[in-house]
Amino acid sequence: MLAKVNSCALVGLDGVLVEVEVDASKGMPALTLVGLPSAAVKESKDRVWAAIRNSGLSFPGSRRLTINLAPADLRKEGPAYDVAIALGVLIASGQLPPDCVESALVVGELSLDGSVRHVRGVISSAYLAHELGLERIFVPADDVAEASVVPDIDVIPVDHLISLVEHLLGLDAIPPFDRSNAAPPPDLPAYIVDFADIKGQEHVKRALEVAAAGGHNVAMTGPPGSGKTLLSRAVPGILPRMTLDEALEVTRIYSVADLLPEGVSLIQHRPFRAPHHTISHAGLVGGGSWPRPGEISLAHRGVLFLDELPEFGKELENLRQPLEDRSVTISRASGSMTFPSNFILIAASNPCPCGYYGDPVKPCTCSQSTITRYRQRISGPLMDRIDIHIEVPRVDYEKLTDDRRGELSETVRARIQAARDRQSERFARLEGRRKILCNADMGPREVTEIARLNPESEALMRSAMRQMHLSARAYHRILKLSCSIADLEGSDHIQTHHLAEALQYRAR
């Protein structure tokens, strides 16, 4: 007898339908698993055998079992096919009716005692079931809240193989997950700092506000202890709240990477990723024999903070393409996978190895050649992709001991949200274009149409191009930055003082 059960394979962030076909026929007793399975999938036949026996069910050991994971040219990875294979074996051996899992998708890992364990990427599997028009999806009980984020599909939580069998036989039905019982949104993450708690550095706060308004990259340079890390941790708190589409994008990435926080079914706060400078290429960009998202994808729609930027070395050059394309493509012999990486880069560095070059209080102990070599660790093409370069000086004692609080992050966020709303209205009028969410996402065509300069501003820009030796990329980035400054002011056009402020943020 032939049985078919729908399951799901993860390719990047997307789910791909996998048909688990099980044929039970007469012949020499054997169990064969085909369909380009990985080592973890090959081991599933032993887990399935033990789970069926330990659940009080009968494993058809006297028959020849052939299990095929179709399509056969797609590599299968991970233990998510265990439950589907077990159901296929039970259907093929006549212990379950043939049509019991029609219009359903099944994912889950089996323990040897028959309990169903968590698997990664459940939200992508639920999306696939929804796109295929299936009525229900069977998922591990630990992952039911994550799958319930996808609407218009019944999510059935499964904690044990025997309970699933009883449900399919109509003996003890498992009710679909009630979405009204979903957990409330989590509190603000502990890593987010309020702008009001940061003493001094008003010009840096202004630069970060402009960056958040348009999604621009920032490089901060200053001595140790001047507040670069603290300022960076405050940026997620002033970014606009994520829309539902953005939250779903981020949640899918964390689900595929198996990094969803416990008890969280939908990530609703902007990510803040701060990898150490010893991170590998695969850790930063993504990779592995079966590619997984790296830090630049985990920072999607949020902030990627790189402290001690020159210490990252050659790994920094891997950021060039993601900063331009807002996505990263990882190619392997088995194929290519693309992960989104639309983030705000905030880089922090010292002016020299000792950290005190140019400091008015503590003298620098580095030679000029040492300083030059230190700064040359960061390439010019990478620095050209950063819109805002700002110096963060030492904070005076008087400012540190001032009891007055600064402007709250909530107040700053309101201004940034108003600027983003202006951008959304403006980009909505561009019919037939790719989706643009903020000024930093604009291409040359949009910059030409939107960022128009008056004669006085054109003269200033012409002079700056000659004196500062700006590249064509820098020209477009300055215009995008000018648009963000104008949006914060509520202006429909770029004025000369908007352009002047944008120019002062370029690296000299």
Short mmCIF file of C-alpha atoms in Angstrom, two decimals:
data_model
loop_
_atom_site.label_atom_id
_atom_site.label_comp_id
_atom_site.label_asym_id
_atom_site.label_seq_id
_atom_site.Cartn_x
_atom_site.Cartn_y
_atom_site.Cartn_z
CA MET A 1 0.00 0.00 0.00
CA LEU A 2 1.25 3.48 -0.88
CA ALA A 3 0.84 6.43 1.54
CA LYS A 4 1.55 10.12 0.96
CA VAL A 5 2.02 12.79 3.66
CA ASN A 6 2.86 16.46 3.06
CA SER A 7 5.85 17.92 4.86
CA CYS A 8 8.17 20.90 4.38
CA ALA A 9 11.83 21.57 3.59
CA LEU A 10 13.52 24.88 4.36
CA VAL A 11 15.39 26.58 1.52
CA GLY A 12 16.69 29.86 2.85
CA LEU A 13 13.70 31.49 4.52
CA ASP A 14 11.14 29.76 2.33
CA GLY A 15 9.33 26.47 2.79
CA VAL A 16 9.25 23.97 -0.07
CA LEU A 17 6.69 21.18 -0.25
CA VAL A 18 8.09 17.70 0.37
CA GLU A 19 5.90 14.66 -0.25
CA VAL A 20 6.76 11.81 2.06
CA GLU A 21 5.87 8.65 0.12
CA VAL A 22 5.85 5.32 1.96
CA ASP A 23 5.39 2.02 0.17
CA ALA A 24 4.81 -1.18 2.15
CA SER A 25 5.12 -4.28 0.00
CA LYS A 26 5.88 -7.97 0.32
CA GLY A 27 9.46 -9.10 0.14
CA MET A 28 12.61 -9.29 2.22
CA PRO A 29 12.04 -7.14 5.35
CA ALA A 30 13.96 -3.88 4.91
CA LEU A 31 13.60 -0.15 5.34
CA THR A 32 15.03 2.09 2.63
CA LEU A 33 15.06 5.90 2.77
CA VAL A 34 15.71 7.78 -0.50
CA GLY A 35 15.27 11.34 -1.77
CA LEU A 36 18.66 12.98 -1.10
CA PRO A 37 18.47 12.89 2.71
CA SER A 38 21.15 14.33 5.01
CA ALA A 39 22.65 12.30 7.86
CA ALA A 40 20.04 13.63 10.31
CA VAL A 41 17.24 12.56 7.95
CA LYS A 42 18.76 9.11 7.40
CA GLU A 43 18.74 8.57 11.16
CA SER A 44 15.00 9.29 11.26
CA LYS A 45 14.15 5.71 10.33
CA ASP A 46 15.63 4.52 13.64
CA ARG A 47 13.80 7.24 15.59
CA VAL A 48 10.53 6.41 13.83
CA TRP A 49 10.91 2.68 14.49
CA ALA A 50 11.49 3.23 18.23
CA ALA A 51 8.76 5.91 18.54
CA ILE A 52 6.11 3.70 16.91
CA ARG A 53 7.01 0.68 19.06
CA ASN A 54 7.20 2.71 22.30
CA SER A 55 3.83 4.33 21.56
CA GLY A 56 2.10 0.95 21.65
CA LEU A 57 1.66 0.79 17.88
CA SER A 58 2.80 -1.89 15.47
CA PHE A 59 5.79 -1.37 13.17
CA PRO A 60 5.43 -3.44 9.97
CA GLY A 61 8.78 -5.20 10.32
CA SER A 62 7.73 -8.13 8.17
CA ARG A 63 7.36 -5.97 5.05
CA ARG A 64 9.68 -4.14 2.73
CA LEU A 65 9.32 -0.41 3.39
CA THR A 66 10.51 2.18 0.87
CA ILE A 67 10.36 5.82 1.96
CA ASN A 68 10.84 8.52 -0.66
CA LEU A 69 11.16 12.24 0.04
CA ALA A 70 10.07 13.99 -3.15
CA PRO A 71 11.31 15.96 -5.01
CA ALA A 72 14.38 13.75 -5.10
CA ASP A 73 16.75 16.49 -6.37
CA LEU A 74 16.19 18.74 -3.31
CA ARG A 75 18.53 18.02 -0.42
CA LYS A 76 16.62 17.29 2.81
CA GLU A 77 18.17 18.45 6.08
CA GLY A 78 17.09 18.18 9.71
CA PRO A 79 14.71 16.00 11.73
CA ALA A 80 11.46 17.80 10.81
CA TYR A 81 10.24 14.86 8.67
CA ASP A 82 10.03 12.35 11.54
CA VAL A 83 6.31 12.71 12.28
CA ALA A 84 5.38 12.71 8.59
CA ILE A 85 7.40 9.53 8.01
CA ALA A 86 5.79 7.86 11.04
CA LEU A 87 2.29 8.71 9.77
CA GLY A 88 3.23 7.42 6.31
CA VAL A 89 4.37 4.11 7.81
CA LEU A 90 1.14 3.79 9.84
CA ILE A 91 -1.03 4.58 6.81
CA ALA A 92 0.90 2.22 4.53
CA SER A 93 0.53 -0.59 7.09
CA GLY A 94 -3.24 -0.03 7.40
CA GLN A 95 -3.23 1.34 10.96
CA LEU A 96 -4.54 4.74 9.82
CA PRO A 97 -7.06 5.57 7.07
CA PRO A 98 -5.50 6.68 3.76
CA ASP A 99 -7.19 10.09 3.72
CA CYS A 100 -6.57 11.08 7.36
CA VAL A 101 -3.95 13.76 6.54
CA GLU A 102 -5.39 15.08 3.29
CA SER A 103 -5.22 18.86 3.01
CA ALA A 104 -2.71 18.95 5.87
CA LEU A 105 1.01 19.55 6.36
CA VAL A 106 3.00 17.74 9.04
CA VAL A 107 6.32 18.75 10.70
CA GLY A 108 7.99 17.61 13.89
CA GLU A 109 10.87 15.61 15.36
CA LEU A 110 10.20 12.37 17.24
CA SER A 111 11.82 11.24 20.47
CA LEU A 112 12.33 7.53 21.03
CA ASP A 113 9.37 7.48 23.44
CA GLY A 114 7.06 9.01 20.80
CA SER A 115 6.95 12.58 22.11
CA VAL A 116 7.18 15.35 19.52
CA ARG A 117 10.00 17.86 19.78
CA HIS A 118 10.53 21.40 18.57
CA VAL A 119 11.85 22.02 15.05
CA ARG A 120 13.14 25.22 13.49
CA GLY A 121 11.42 27.20 10.74
CA VAL A 122 7.83 26.34 11.73
CA ILE A 123 6.56 29.75 10.62
CA SER A 124 7.93 29.12 7.11
CA SER A 125 6.14 25.75 7.07
CA ALA A 126 2.90 27.47 8.11
CA TYR A 127 3.35 30.04 5.32
CA LEU A 128 3.79 27.22 2.82
CA ALA A 129 0.63 25.47 4.02
CA HIS A 130 -1.29 28.73 3.71
CA GLU A 131 0.05 29.40 0.20
CA LEU A 132 -0.89 25.87 -0.92
CA GLY A 133 -4.43 26.32 0.36
CA LEU A 134 -4.15 23.54 2.92
CA GLU A 135 -6.65 23.53 5.76
CA ARG A 136 -4.42 22.61 8.69
CA ILE A 137 -0.88 22.06 9.86
CA PHE A 138 0.32 19.66 12.56
CA VAL A 139 3.23 21.12 14.55
CA PRO A 140 5.01 20.32 17.83
CA ALA A 141 3.14 21.71 20.82
CA ASP A 142 6.16 23.90 21.68
CA ASP A 143 5.90 25.63 18.28
CA VAL A 144 2.16 26.16 18.08
CA ALA A 145 2.23 29.86 19.02
CA GLU A 146 4.85 30.54 16.33
CA ALA A 147 2.81 28.80 13.62
CA SER A 148 -0.38 30.60 14.71
CA VAL A 149 1.08 33.89 13.48
CA VAL A 150 0.04 32.82 9.96
CA PRO A 151 -3.72 33.47 9.54
CA ASP A 152 -6.49 31.40 7.94
CA ILE A 153 -5.14 27.95 8.75
CA ASP A 154 -5.88 25.59 11.64
CA VAL A 155 -2.79 24.92 13.74
CA ILE A 156 -2.96 21.57 15.55
CA PRO A 157 -0.51 21.16 18.47
CA VAL A 158 0.97 17.68 18.83
CA ASP A 159 2.85 16.58 21.95
CA HIS A 160 2.96 12.80 21.35
CA LEU A 161 2.61 10.42 18.43
CA ILE A 162 -0.15 8.41 20.09
CA SER A 163 -2.25 11.53 20.70
CA LEU A 164 -1.92 12.40 17.01
CA VAL A 165 -2.99 8.88 16.01
CA GLU A 166 -6.03 9.07 18.30
CA HIS A 167 -6.91 12.43 16.76
CA LEU A 168 -6.70 11.06 13.22
CA LEU A 169 -8.80 8.04 14.18
CA GLY A 170 -11.46 10.31 15.68
CA LEU A 171 -11.04 8.90 19.18
CA ASP A 172 -9.76 12.01 20.97
CA ALA A 173 -9.76 15.13 18.82
CA ILE A 174 -7.09 17.81 19.37
CA PRO A 175 -8.68 21.27 19.12
CA PRO A 176 -6.90 23.84 16.91
CA PHE A 177 -4.86 26.45 18.73
CA ASP A 178 -6.96 29.40 19.90
CA ARG A 179 -5.17 32.52 18.66
CA SER A 180 -6.89 34.62 21.34
CA ASN A 181 -4.72 32.80 23.90
CA ALA A 182 -1.50 34.05 22.35
CA ALA A 183 0.99 35.57 24.78
CA PRO A 184 1.01 39.38 25.12
CA PRO A 185 3.82 41.36 23.46
CA PRO A 186 7.07 41.19 25.46
CA ASP A 187 8.42 44.17 27.34
CA LEU A 188 11.05 46.44 25.83
CA PRO A 189 14.34 44.52 25.59
CA ALA A 190 16.90 45.21 28.30
CA TYR A 191 19.56 46.25 25.77
CA ILE A 192 17.62 49.39 24.76
CA VAL A 193 18.81 52.59 26.47
CA ASP A 194 16.69 55.75 26.71
CA PHE A 195 18.14 58.88 25.16
CA ALA A 196 17.19 60.76 28.32
CA ASP A 197 19.76 58.77 30.31
CA ILE A 198 22.68 59.76 28.08
CA LYS A 199 24.56 62.80 29.35
CA GLY A 200 25.83 65.30 26.81
CA GLN A 201 26.72 64.33 23.20
CA GLU A 202 23.79 66.33 21.81
CA HIS A 203 25.36 66.58 18.35
CA VAL A 204 25.76 62.79 18.24
CA LYS A 205 22.15 62.32 19.29
CA ARG A 206 21.11 64.60 16.43
CA ALA A 207 23.16 62.54 13.96
CA LEU A 208 21.59 59.31 15.21
CA GLU A 209 18.12 60.85 14.91
CA VAL A 210 18.81 61.71 11.27
CA ALA A 211 20.15 58.20 10.69
CA ALA A 212 17.04 56.62 12.21
CA ALA A 213 14.75 58.89 10.19
CA GLY A 214 16.13 57.67 6.87
CA GLY A 215 17.76 54.32 7.68
CA HIS A 216 21.32 55.60 7.19
CA ASN A 217 24.60 54.03 8.32
CA VAL A 218 26.73 55.72 10.99
CA ALA A 219 30.41 55.61 11.97
CA MET A 220 31.38 57.02 15.37
CA THR A 221 34.96 57.80 16.36
CA GLY A 222 36.06 58.76 19.84
CA PRO A 223 38.21 57.87 22.86
CA PRO A 224 37.33 55.01 25.20
CA GLY A 225 34.47 55.75 27.58
CA SER A 226 32.97 58.58 25.55
CA GLY A 227 29.62 56.78 25.21
CA LYS A 228 29.74 55.22 21.73
CA THR A 229 28.28 51.88 22.83
CA LEU A 230 25.65 53.54 25.03
CA LEU A 231 24.53 55.78 22.18
CA SER A 232 24.32 52.80 19.81
CA ARG A 233 22.14 50.85 22.23
CA ALA A 234 19.70 53.76 22.31
CA VAL A 235 19.03 53.69 18.55
CA PRO A 236 16.50 50.77 18.55
CA GLY A 237 14.42 52.77 21.03
CA ILE A 238 13.97 55.69 18.61
CA LEU A 239 13.28 53.64 15.50
CA PRO A 240 9.61 53.44 14.43
CA ARG A 241 7.59 50.49 15.67
CA MET A 242 7.78 47.55 13.29
CA THR A 243 4.81 46.97 11.03
CA LEU A 244 3.24 43.50 10.97
CA ASP A 245 4.96 42.70 7.66
CA GLU A 246 8.35 43.71 9.10
CA ALA A 247 7.73 41.71 12.28
CA LEU A 248 6.87 38.62 10.22
CA GLU A 249 10.03 39.04 8.13
CA VAL A 250 12.22 39.23 11.21
CA THR A 251 10.42 36.36 12.93
CA ARG A 252 10.95 34.08 9.92
CA ILE A 253 14.69 34.78 10.00
CA TYR A 254 14.97 33.99 13.71
CA SER A 255 12.78 30.93 13.31
CA VAL A 256 14.95 29.50 10.51
CA ALA A 257 18.07 30.28 12.56
CA ASP A 258 16.38 28.64 15.58
CA LEU A 259 16.97 31.76 17.67
CA LEU A 260 13.43 32.74 18.61
CA PRO A 261 13.39 33.73 22.31
CA GLU A 262 11.49 31.36 24.55
CA GLY A 263 7.81 32.23 24.78
CA VAL A 264 7.98 34.68 21.84
CA SER A 265 5.91 33.83 18.77
CA LEU A 266 6.31 37.17 16.96
CA ILE A 267 9.32 39.48 17.30
CA GLN A 268 7.88 42.98 17.68
CA HIS A 269 10.97 44.97 18.71
CA ARG A 270 13.75 46.06 16.38
CA PRO A 271 16.72 43.67 16.56
CA PHE A 272 20.03 44.89 17.92
CA ARG A 273 22.98 42.67 17.06
CA ALA A 274 26.49 43.34 18.39
CA PRO A 275 28.86 40.55 17.27
CA HIS A 276 32.39 40.32 18.67
CA HIS A 277 35.25 41.27 16.36
CA THR A 278 36.51 37.66 16.34
CA ILE A 279 33.39 36.51 14.42
CA SER A 280 33.95 34.33 11.35
CA HIS A 281 32.77 34.96 7.80
CA ALA A 282 29.92 32.46 8.18
CA GLY A 283 28.89 33.99 11.49
CA LEU A 284 28.77 37.52 10.08
CA VAL A 285 27.36 36.97 6.60
CA GLY A 286 25.83 33.52 6.96
CA GLY A 287 26.90 30.19 5.57
CA GLY A 288 27.72 26.64 6.44
CA SER A 289 27.30 23.46 4.40
CA TRP A 290 23.56 24.10 4.67
CA PRO A 291 23.47 27.95 4.78
CA ARG A 292 21.98 29.66 7.82
CA PRO A 293 21.44 33.40 8.35
CA GLY A 294 24.37 35.37 9.76
CA GLU A 295 24.47 38.45 11.96
CA ILE A 296 23.71 40.81 9.09
CA SER A 297 20.44 38.97 8.44
CA LEU A 298 19.61 38.66 12.15
CA ALA A 299 19.89 42.47 12.25
CA HIS A 300 17.32 42.83 9.43
CA ARG A 301 15.00 45.83 10.06
CA GLY A 302 17.11 46.69 13.09
CA VAL A 303 20.63 47.72 14.04
CA LEU A 304 23.97 45.99 13.46
CA PHE A 305 26.52 47.43 15.90
CA LEU A 306 30.19 46.76 15.18
CA ASP A 307 32.33 47.91 18.10
CA GLU A 308 36.09 48.30 17.60
CA LEU A 309 35.56 48.35 13.85
CA PRO A 310 39.24 48.10 12.77
CA GLU A 311 39.62 44.87 14.77
CA PHE A 312 37.22 43.01 12.45
CA GLY A 313 39.90 42.91 9.75
CA LYS A 314 39.11 41.44 6.33
CA GLU A 315 35.66 40.28 7.43
CA LEU A 316 34.49 43.89 6.98
CA GLU A 317 34.80 43.63 3.21
CA ASN A 318 31.96 41.12 3.25
CA LEU A 319 29.62 43.98 4.17
CA ARG A 320 30.02 45.86 0.90
CA GLN A 321 27.41 44.01 -1.14
CA PRO A 322 24.78 43.72 1.65
CA LEU A 323 25.06 47.46 2.37
CA GLU A 324 24.25 48.20 -1.27
CA ASP A 325 21.75 45.47 -2.15
CA ARG A 326 20.06 45.09 1.27
CA SER A 327 20.35 41.32 0.85
CA VAL A 328 23.07 38.69 0.83
CA THR A 329 23.37 35.69 -1.48
CA ILE A 330 25.26 32.62 -0.27
CA SER A 331 26.31 30.19 -2.99
CA ARG A 332 27.14 26.55 -2.42
CA ALA A 333 27.54 23.55 -4.70
CA SER A 334 23.95 22.54 -3.93
CA GLY A 335 22.61 25.98 -4.92
CA SER A 336 22.27 29.61 -3.86
CA MET A 337 20.23 31.08 -1.03
CA THR A 338 19.35 34.73 -0.49
CA PHE A 339 18.71 36.21 2.94
CA PRO A 340 17.47 39.78 3.58
CA SER A 341 19.89 42.15 5.31
CA ASN A 342 18.29 45.59 5.42
CA PHE A 343 19.80 47.04 8.59
CA ILE A 344 21.28 50.24 9.97
CA LEU A 345 25.01 49.80 10.44
CA ILE A 346 26.46 51.62 13.44
CA ALA A 347 30.22 51.30 13.66
CA ALA A 348 32.35 52.52 16.55
CA SER A 349 36.11 52.88 16.61
CA ASN A 350 38.94 54.62 18.44
CA PRO A 351 41.02 57.20 16.59
CA CYS A 352 44.18 55.14 17.24
CA PRO A 353 45.25 51.91 18.98
CA CYS A 354 45.63 53.57 22.38
CA GLY A 355 42.40 55.50 21.80
CA TYR A 356 43.52 59.01 22.71
CA TYR A 357 44.71 60.59 19.47
CA GLY A 358 43.42 64.18 19.50
CA ASP A 359 42.11 63.92 23.07
CA PRO A 360 42.52 67.25 24.93
CA VAL A 361 43.17 65.60 28.30
CA LYS A 362 45.14 62.37 27.84
CA PRO A 363 48.09 62.31 25.41
CA CYS A 364 48.35 59.73 22.64
CA THR A 365 51.24 57.24 22.86
CA CYS A 366 51.00 55.95 19.27
CA SER A 367 53.42 56.79 16.48
CA GLN A 368 52.09 58.27 13.26
CA SER A 369 52.91 55.09 11.33
CA THR A 370 51.00 53.00 13.89
CA ILE A 371 47.97 55.28 13.58
CA THR A 372 48.12 55.08 9.77
CA ARG A 373 48.27 51.29 9.76
CA TYR A 374 45.42 51.14 12.27
CA ARG A 375 43.15 53.30 10.13
CA GLN A 376 44.05 51.46 6.94
CA ARG A 377 42.39 48.34 8.31
CA ILE A 378 39.10 49.91 7.18
CA SER A 379 38.93 50.22 3.40
CA GLY A 380 37.85 53.34 1.58
CA PRO A 381 35.04 51.61 -0.35
CA LEU A 382 33.47 50.49 2.93
CA MET A 383 33.73 53.95 4.51
CA ASP A 384 32.20 55.43 1.36
CA ARG A 385 29.06 53.36 2.04
CA ILE A 386 28.58 54.98 5.46
CA ASP A 387 26.45 58.12 5.31
CA ILE A 388 27.21 59.75 8.67
CA HIS A 389 30.68 60.11 10.18
CA ILE A 390 30.63 61.72 13.60
CA GLU A 391 33.21 62.32 16.33
CA VAL A 392 32.25 61.46 19.91
CA PRO A 393 34.41 63.53 22.29
CA ARG A 394 35.09 63.03 25.99
CA VAL A 395 32.12 64.00 28.23
CA ASP A 396 32.79 66.86 30.68
CA TYR A 397 32.37 66.34 34.42
CA GLU A 398 29.72 69.08 34.59
CA LYS A 399 27.52 67.25 32.08
CA LEU A 400 27.98 63.90 33.80
CA THR A 401 26.83 65.30 37.14
CA ASP A 402 23.90 67.30 35.71
CA ASP A 403 20.69 65.91 37.25
CA ARG A 404 18.50 67.16 34.42
CA ARG A 405 17.29 64.43 32.05
CA GLY A 406 17.48 64.87 28.34
CA GLU A 407 14.80 64.34 25.73
CA LEU A 408 13.00 61.00 26.04
CA SER A 409 13.43 58.41 23.31
CA GLU A 410 9.65 58.33 22.96
CA THR A 411 9.65 62.01 21.98
CA VAL A 412 12.43 61.50 19.47
CA ARG A 413 10.63 58.46 18.04
CA ALA A 414 7.51 60.56 17.42
CA ARG A 415 9.51 62.94 15.20
CA ILE A 416 11.14 60.04 13.38
CA GLN A 417 7.77 58.34 12.86
CA ALA A 418 6.40 61.56 11.33
CA ALA A 419 9.41 61.69 8.98
CA ARG A 420 8.94 58.04 8.00
CA ASP A 421 5.23 58.70 7.35
CA ARG A 422 6.19 61.48 4.93
CA GLN A 423 8.53 59.08 3.16
CA SER A 424 5.87 56.38 2.93
CA GLU A 425 3.40 58.82 1.34
CA ARG A 426 6.04 59.99 -1.11
CA PHE A 427 7.13 56.50 -2.17
CA ALA A 428 3.50 55.34 -2.47
CA ARG A 429 3.13 57.75 -5.39
CA LEU A 430 5.86 55.96 -7.33
CA GLU A 431 3.70 53.45 -9.17
CA GLY A 432 5.12 50.21 -10.51
CA ARG A 433 8.35 50.46 -8.51
CA ARG A 434 9.97 48.15 -6.00
CA LYS A 435 8.88 48.62 -2.41
CA ILE A 436 10.83 51.43 -0.70
CA LEU A 437 10.42 51.94 3.05
CA CYS A 438 12.90 54.74 3.79
CA ASN A 439 15.21 57.21 2.07
CA ALA A 440 18.26 54.95 2.36
CA ASP A 441 16.50 52.37 0.15
CA MET A 442 16.20 54.77 -2.80
CA GLY A 443 18.00 53.95 -6.03
CA PRO A 444 19.54 56.46 -8.47
CA ARG A 445 16.24 56.85 -10.33
CA GLU A 446 14.30 57.75 -7.18
CA VAL A 447 17.06 60.11 -6.01
CA THR A 448 16.94 61.95 -9.35
CA GLU A 449 13.16 62.33 -9.17
CA ILE A 450 12.82 63.23 -5.47
CA ALA A 451 16.04 64.88 -4.27
CA ARG A 452 15.96 67.99 -6.44
CA LEU A 453 18.20 70.94 -5.48
CA ASN A 454 17.56 74.65 -5.89
CA PRO A 455 20.24 76.78 -7.63
CA GLU A 456 21.90 77.81 -4.37
CA SER A 457 22.07 74.19 -3.16
CA GLU A 458 23.43 73.07 -6.54
CA ALA A 459 26.27 75.58 -6.24
CA LEU A 460 27.08 74.29 -2.74
CA MET A 461 27.02 70.68 -3.94
CA ARG A 462 29.25 71.47 -6.92
CA SER A 463 31.79 73.14 -4.66
CA ALA A 464 31.70 70.23 -2.17
CA MET A 465 32.24 67.65 -4.94
CA ARG A 466 35.42 69.46 -6.02
CA GLN A 467 36.88 70.25 -2.60
CA MET A 468 35.98 66.99 -0.82
CA HIS A 469 36.71 64.75 -3.85
CA LEU A 470 33.38 62.96 -3.45
CA SER A 471 32.49 59.86 -5.44
CA ALA A 472 29.27 59.31 -7.37
CA ARG A 473 28.10 57.01 -4.57
CA ALA A 474 28.81 59.71 -1.98
CA TYR A 475 26.86 62.23 -4.11
CA HIS A 476 23.74 60.07 -4.05
CA ARG A 477 24.11 59.25 -0.37
CA ILE A 478 24.41 62.93 0.53
CA LEU A 479 21.18 63.65 -1.36
CA LYS A 480 19.40 60.80 0.46
CA LEU A 481 20.65 62.15 3.78
CA SER A 482 19.46 65.64 2.85
CA CYS A 483 16.00 64.21 2.18
CA SER A 484 15.93 62.70 5.68
CA ILE A 485 16.94 66.00 7.28
CA ALA A 486 14.22 67.79 5.30
CA ASP A 487 11.66 65.15 6.34
CA LEU A 488 12.52 65.67 10.01
CA GLU A 489 11.90 69.39 9.54
CA GLY A 490 8.64 68.75 7.68
CA SER A 491 9.90 70.32 4.46
CA ASP A 492 8.80 69.11 1.04
CA HIS A 493 12.03 70.25 -0.62
CA ILE A 494 15.73 70.13 0.17
CA GLN A 495 16.92 73.53 1.38
CA THR A 496 20.51 74.74 1.47
CA HIS A 497 20.86 74.23 5.23
CA HIS A 498 19.62 70.63 4.86
CA LEU A 499 22.36 69.94 2.31
CA ALA A 500 24.97 71.74 4.45
CA GLU A 501 24.18 69.53 7.44
CA ALA A 502 24.39 66.41 5.28
CA LEU A 503 27.77 67.50 3.92
CA GLN A 504 29.24 67.99 7.37
CA TYR A 505 28.57 64.33 8.16
CA ARG A 506 30.85 63.08 5.35
CA ALA A 507 34.30 61.78 6.26
CA ARG A 508 37.06 64.26 5.54
#
